PDB file of C-alpha atoms in Angstrom:
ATOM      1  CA  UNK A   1    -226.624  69.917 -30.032  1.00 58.00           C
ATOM      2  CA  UNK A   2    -224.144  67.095 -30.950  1.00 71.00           C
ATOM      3  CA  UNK A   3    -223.235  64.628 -28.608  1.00 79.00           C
ATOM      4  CA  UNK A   4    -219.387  64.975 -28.886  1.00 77.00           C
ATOM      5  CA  UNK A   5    -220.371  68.643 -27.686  1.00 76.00           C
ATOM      6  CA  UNK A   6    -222.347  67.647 -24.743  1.00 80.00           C
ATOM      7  CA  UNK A   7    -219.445  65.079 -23.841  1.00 81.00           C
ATOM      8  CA  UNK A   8    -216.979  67.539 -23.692  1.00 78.00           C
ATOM      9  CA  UNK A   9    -218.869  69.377 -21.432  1.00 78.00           C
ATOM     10  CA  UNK A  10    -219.507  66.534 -18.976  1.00 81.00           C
ATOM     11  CA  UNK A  11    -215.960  65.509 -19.305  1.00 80.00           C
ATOM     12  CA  UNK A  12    -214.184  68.604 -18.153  1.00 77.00           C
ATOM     13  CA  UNK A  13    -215.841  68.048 -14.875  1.00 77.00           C
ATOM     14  CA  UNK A  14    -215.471  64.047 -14.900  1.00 80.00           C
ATOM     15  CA  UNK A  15    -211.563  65.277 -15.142  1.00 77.00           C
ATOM     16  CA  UNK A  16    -211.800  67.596 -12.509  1.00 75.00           C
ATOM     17  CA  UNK A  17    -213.301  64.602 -10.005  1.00 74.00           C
ATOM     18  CA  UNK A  18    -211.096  62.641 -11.271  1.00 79.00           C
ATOM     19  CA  UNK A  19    -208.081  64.693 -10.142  1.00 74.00           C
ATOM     20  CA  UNK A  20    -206.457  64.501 -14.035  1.00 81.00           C
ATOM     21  CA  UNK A  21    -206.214  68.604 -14.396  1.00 79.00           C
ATOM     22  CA  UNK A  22    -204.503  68.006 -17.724  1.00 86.00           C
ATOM     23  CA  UNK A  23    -206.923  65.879 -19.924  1.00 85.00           C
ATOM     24  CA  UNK A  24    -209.459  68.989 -20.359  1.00 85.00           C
ATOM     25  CA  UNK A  25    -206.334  70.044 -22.540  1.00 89.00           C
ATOM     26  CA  UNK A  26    -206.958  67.781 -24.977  1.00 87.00           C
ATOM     27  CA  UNK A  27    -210.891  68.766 -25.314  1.00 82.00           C
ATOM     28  CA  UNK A  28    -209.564  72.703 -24.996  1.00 86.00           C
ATOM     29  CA  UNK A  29    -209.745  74.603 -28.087  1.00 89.00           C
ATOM     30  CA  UNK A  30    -205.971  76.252 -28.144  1.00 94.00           C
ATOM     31  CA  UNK A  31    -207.615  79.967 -28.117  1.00 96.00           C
ATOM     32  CA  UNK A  32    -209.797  79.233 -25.172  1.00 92.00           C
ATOM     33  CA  UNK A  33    -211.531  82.078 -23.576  1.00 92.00           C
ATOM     34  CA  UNK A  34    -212.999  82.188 -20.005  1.00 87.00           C
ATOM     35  CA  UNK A  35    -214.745  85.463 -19.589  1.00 87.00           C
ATOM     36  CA  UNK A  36    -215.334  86.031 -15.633  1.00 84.00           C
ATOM     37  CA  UNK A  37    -216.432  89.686 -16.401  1.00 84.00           C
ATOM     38  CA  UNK A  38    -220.191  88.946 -15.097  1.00 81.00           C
ATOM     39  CA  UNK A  39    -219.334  86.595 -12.230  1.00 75.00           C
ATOM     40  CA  UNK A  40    -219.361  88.983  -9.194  1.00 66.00           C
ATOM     41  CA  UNK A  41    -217.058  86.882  -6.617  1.00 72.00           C
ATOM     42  CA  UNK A  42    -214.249  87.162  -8.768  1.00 68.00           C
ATOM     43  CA  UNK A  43    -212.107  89.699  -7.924  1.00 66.00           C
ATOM     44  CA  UNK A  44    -208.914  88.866  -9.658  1.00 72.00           C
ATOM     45  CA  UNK A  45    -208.163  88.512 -13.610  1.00 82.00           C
ATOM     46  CA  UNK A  46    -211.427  88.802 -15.060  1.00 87.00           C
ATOM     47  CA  UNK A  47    -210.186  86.932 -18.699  1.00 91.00           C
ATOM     48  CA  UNK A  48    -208.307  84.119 -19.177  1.00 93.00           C
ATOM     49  CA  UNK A  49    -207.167  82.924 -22.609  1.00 96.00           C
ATOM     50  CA  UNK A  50    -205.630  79.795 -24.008  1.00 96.00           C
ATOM     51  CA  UNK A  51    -204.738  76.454 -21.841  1.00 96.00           C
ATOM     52  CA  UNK A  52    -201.865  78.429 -19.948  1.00 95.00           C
ATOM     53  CA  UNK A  53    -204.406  80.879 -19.245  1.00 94.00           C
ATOM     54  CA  UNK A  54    -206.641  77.900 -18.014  1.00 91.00           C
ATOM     55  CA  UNK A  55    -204.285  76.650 -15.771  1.00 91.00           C
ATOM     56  CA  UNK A  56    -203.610  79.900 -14.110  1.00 91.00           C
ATOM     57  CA  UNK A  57    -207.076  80.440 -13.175  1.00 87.00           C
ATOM     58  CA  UNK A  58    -207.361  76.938 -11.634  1.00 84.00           C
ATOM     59  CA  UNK A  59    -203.933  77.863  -9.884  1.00 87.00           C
ATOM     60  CA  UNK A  60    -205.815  80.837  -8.226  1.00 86.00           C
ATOM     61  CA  UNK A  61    -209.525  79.096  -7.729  1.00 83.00           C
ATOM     62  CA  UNK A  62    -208.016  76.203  -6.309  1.00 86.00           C
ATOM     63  CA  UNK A  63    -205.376  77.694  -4.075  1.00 89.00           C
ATOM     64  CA  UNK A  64    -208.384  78.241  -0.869  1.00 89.00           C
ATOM     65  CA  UNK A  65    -209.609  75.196  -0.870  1.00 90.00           C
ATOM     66  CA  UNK A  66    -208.090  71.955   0.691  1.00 87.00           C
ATOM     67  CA  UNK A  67    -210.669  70.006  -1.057  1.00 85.00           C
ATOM     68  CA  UNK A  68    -212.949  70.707  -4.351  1.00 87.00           C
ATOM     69  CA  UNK A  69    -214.789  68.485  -6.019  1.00 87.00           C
ATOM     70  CA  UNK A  70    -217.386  69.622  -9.246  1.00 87.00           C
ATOM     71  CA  UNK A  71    -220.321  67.417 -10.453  1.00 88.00           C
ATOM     72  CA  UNK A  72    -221.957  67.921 -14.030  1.00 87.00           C
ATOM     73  CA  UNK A  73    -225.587  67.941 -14.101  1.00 85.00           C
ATOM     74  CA  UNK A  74    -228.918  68.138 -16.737  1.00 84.00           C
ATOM     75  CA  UNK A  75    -227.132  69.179 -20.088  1.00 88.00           C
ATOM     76  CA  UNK A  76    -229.109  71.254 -21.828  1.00 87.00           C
ATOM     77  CA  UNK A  77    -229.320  71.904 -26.151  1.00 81.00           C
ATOM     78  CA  UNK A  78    -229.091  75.494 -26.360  1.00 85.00           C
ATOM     79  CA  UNK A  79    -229.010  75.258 -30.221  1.00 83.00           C
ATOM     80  CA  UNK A  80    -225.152  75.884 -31.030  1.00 84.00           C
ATOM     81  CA  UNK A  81    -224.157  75.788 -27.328  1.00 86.00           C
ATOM     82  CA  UNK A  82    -224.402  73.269 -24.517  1.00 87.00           C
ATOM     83  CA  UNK A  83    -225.804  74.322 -20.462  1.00 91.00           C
ATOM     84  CA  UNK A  84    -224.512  71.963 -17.875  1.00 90.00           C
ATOM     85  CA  UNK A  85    -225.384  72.821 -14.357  1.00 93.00           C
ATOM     86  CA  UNK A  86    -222.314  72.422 -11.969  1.00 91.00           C
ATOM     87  CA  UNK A  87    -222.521  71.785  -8.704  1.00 93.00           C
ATOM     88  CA  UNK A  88    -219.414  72.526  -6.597  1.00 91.00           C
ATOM     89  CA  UNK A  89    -218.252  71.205  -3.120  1.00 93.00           C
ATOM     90  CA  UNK A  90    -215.404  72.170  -1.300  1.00 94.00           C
ATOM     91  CA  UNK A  91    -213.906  72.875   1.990  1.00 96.00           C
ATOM     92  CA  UNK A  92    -212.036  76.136   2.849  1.00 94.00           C
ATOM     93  CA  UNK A  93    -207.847  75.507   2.981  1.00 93.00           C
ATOM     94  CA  UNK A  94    -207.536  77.761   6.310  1.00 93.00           C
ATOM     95  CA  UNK A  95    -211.374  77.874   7.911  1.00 95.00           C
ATOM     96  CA  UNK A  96    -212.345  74.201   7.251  1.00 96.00           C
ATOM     97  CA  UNK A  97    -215.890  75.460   6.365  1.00 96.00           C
ATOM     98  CA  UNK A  98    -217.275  73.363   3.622  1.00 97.00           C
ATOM     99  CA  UNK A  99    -219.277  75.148   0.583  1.00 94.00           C
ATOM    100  CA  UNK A 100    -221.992  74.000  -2.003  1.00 96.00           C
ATOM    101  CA  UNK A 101    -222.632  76.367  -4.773  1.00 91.00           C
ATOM    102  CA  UNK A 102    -224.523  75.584  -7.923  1.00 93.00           C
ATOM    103  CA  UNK A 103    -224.491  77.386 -11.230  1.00 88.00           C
ATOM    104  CA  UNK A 104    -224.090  77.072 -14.930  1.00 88.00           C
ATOM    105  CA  UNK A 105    -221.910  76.848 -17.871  1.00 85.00           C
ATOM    106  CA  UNK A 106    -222.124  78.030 -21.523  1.00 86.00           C
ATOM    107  CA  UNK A 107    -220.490  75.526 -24.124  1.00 82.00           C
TER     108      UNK A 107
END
């Protein structure tokens, strides 16, 4: 596992707390794939390629929450790919309930 990998990793969520939603752009390969097909909550576009494709899935993950925050944990060398658990905290935009959710990401 290289380091600059394992820093990109922890970075997109340093951005994210950070509130700058346009640096992970820079890290971003330009043919960027998110696959969602396997994560059961999601119930809108399940793929979503290249940075405007990025964006528009943080447009509609971000658009129920008044506040989100995501915190990168225990990076893991996975030979040619980087685990980072994330832990998530945010509060609901119209109930006010706050959520925790942890999980991980593939690098």
């Amino acid at each position: 596992m290289a380091q600059a990998d394992v820093d990109a990793a922890l970075n997109a969520t340093r951005f994210s707390r950070e509130r700058d939603y346009e640096a992970p752009f820079a890290i971003y390969a330009a043919d960027i794939e998110w696959d969602l097909t396997a994560y059961s909550p999601w119930v809108e576009q399940e793929i979503f390629v290249g940075h405007e494709g990025i964006r528009q899935f943080f447009r509609f993950w971000l658009e129920d929450f008044a506040d989100y925050e995501s915190e990168a944990l225990d990076p893991v060398d996975a030979g040619e790919r980087v685990v980072v658990t994330i832990t998530d905290r945010a509060v609901g935009r119209r109930s006010g309930a706050p959520i925790q959710r942890t999980f991980a990401q593939v690098w």
